[in-house]
Amino acid sequence: MSERISEAELAVMEVLWEEAPLTATDVAGRVARQRDWSLATVKTLLSRLVAKEAVGHHLDGRRFLYSPLVERDAYVTRESRRLVDRFFGGRLMPLVAHLAEQQSLSDDDIAEIEKLLREMKS
């Protein structure tokens, strides 16, 4: 998968990462909890995701069942790397510094970062 996933497509992916395979109707029912999308809109998004090779589908009787072809962890890793590369020259520390300067880090966040660093050192 080389093309980026839009915010709307990501909402569909989140449903499929939670449970798959699903029909377009099933996906629409789950997405409707957060967004007011028609079945046609969901089908369009699924078609785009299939074209991007982020989602696969197979015929089950008279309906298609959709499943993610990209694991959520792999997607999150790729998008995180893209963010760090694009805004922070590929370096993580400027991102952490930016968050700290903007007071976006809570005491719990800082404690988690410290714990992670300790674990990485040992």
XYZ file of C-alpha atoms in Angstrom:
122
model
C 0.000 0.000 0.000
C 1.696 3.169 -1.149
C -1.168 5.661 -1.180
C -2.207 7.470 1.966
C -5.493 6.734 3.679
C -7.836 9.700 4.139
C -9.522 10.492 7.465
C -12.810 9.109 6.125
C -11.126 5.925 4.912
C -9.413 5.599 8.278
C -12.824 5.480 9.986
C -13.685 2.474 7.792
C -10.305 0.863 8.476
C -10.824 1.225 12.242
C -14.073 -0.751 11.927
C -12.362 -3.476 9.900
C -9.393 -3.629 12.277
C -11.844 -4.207 15.100
C -13.701 -6.990 13.292
C -13.379 -8.607 9.893
C -14.508 -9.863 7.516
C -17.590 -7.654 7.256
C -20.068 -6.752 4.542
C -20.447 -3.149 3.401
C -23.757 -3.040 5.282
C -22.046 -4.233 8.469
C -19.326 -1.592 8.081
C -21.938 1.114 7.438
C -23.818 0.090 10.572
C -20.715 0.344 12.726
C -19.472 3.600 11.181
C -22.934 5.154 11.588
C -22.343 5.230 15.348
C -19.810 8.023 14.797
C -20.722 9.481 11.396
C -23.894 10.037 9.463
C -22.864 8.227 6.277
C -25.072 6.391 3.832
C -24.378 2.854 2.651
C -23.373 4.323 -0.738
C -20.718 6.485 0.936
C -19.299 3.505 2.805
C -19.235 1.446 -0.399
C -17.330 4.254 -2.130
C -14.800 4.361 0.700
C -14.421 0.574 0.610
C -13.849 0.711 -3.164
C -11.127 3.322 -2.678
C -9.481 1.203 0.019
C -9.580 -1.855 -2.252
C -7.966 0.206 -5.050
C -5.267 1.321 -2.595
C -4.738 -2.327 -1.595
C -5.464 -1.487 2.037
C -8.565 -3.699 2.013
C -9.266 -6.982 0.297
C -12.635 -8.449 -0.589
C -14.074 -11.718 -1.715
C -17.479 -12.818 -2.892
C -19.627 -14.654 -0.349
C -22.808 -15.676 -2.136
C -24.239 -12.416 -3.477
C -22.256 -10.077 -1.245
C -18.662 -9.037 -0.731
C -16.835 -9.512 2.536
C -14.126 -6.962 3.313
C -10.970 -7.439 5.383
C -7.955 -5.227 6.036
C -4.780 -6.114 4.141
C -2.735 -3.726 6.283
C -2.294 -4.343 9.997
C -3.155 -1.426 12.264
C 0.259 -1.471 13.956
C 2.036 -1.332 10.593
C -0.155 1.576 9.496
C 0.386 3.508 12.730
C 4.148 2.925 12.501
C 4.263 4.152 8.904
C 2.165 7.249 9.588
C 4.128 8.078 12.747
C 7.379 7.818 10.829
C 5.938 10.037 8.074
C 4.953 12.667 10.666
C 8.374 12.659 12.302
C 10.122 12.772 8.907
C 7.940 15.543 7.541
C 7.883 17.908 10.510
C 10.936 17.015 12.546
C 13.592 15.955 10.052
C 13.275 12.294 10.990
C 14.259 12.936 14.608
C 12.029 12.021 17.527
C 13.494 14.396 20.111
C 12.280 17.590 18.380
C 8.745 16.123 18.451
C 8.968 15.366 22.172
C 10.454 18.820 22.802
C 7.657 20.439 20.790
C 4.995 18.596 22.793
C 6.689 19.510 26.060
C 6.967 23.175 25.051
C 3.287 23.270 24.164
C 2.502 21.776 27.597
C 0.838 18.844 25.869
C 2.601 16.312 28.083
C 0.934 15.432 31.362
C 2.856 14.134 34.357
C 1.610 10.663 33.417
C 2.923 11.105 29.858
C 6.338 12.127 31.177
C 6.394 9.163 33.568
C 5.555 6.803 30.690
C 8.320 8.274 28.533
C 10.804 7.929 31.374
C 9.736 4.319 31.940
C 10.070 3.541 28.235
C 13.560 5.065 28.145
C 14.600 3.037 31.184
C 13.323 -0.150 29.543
C 15.142 0.660 26.317
C 18.425 1.188 28.183
C 18.298 -2.134 29.998
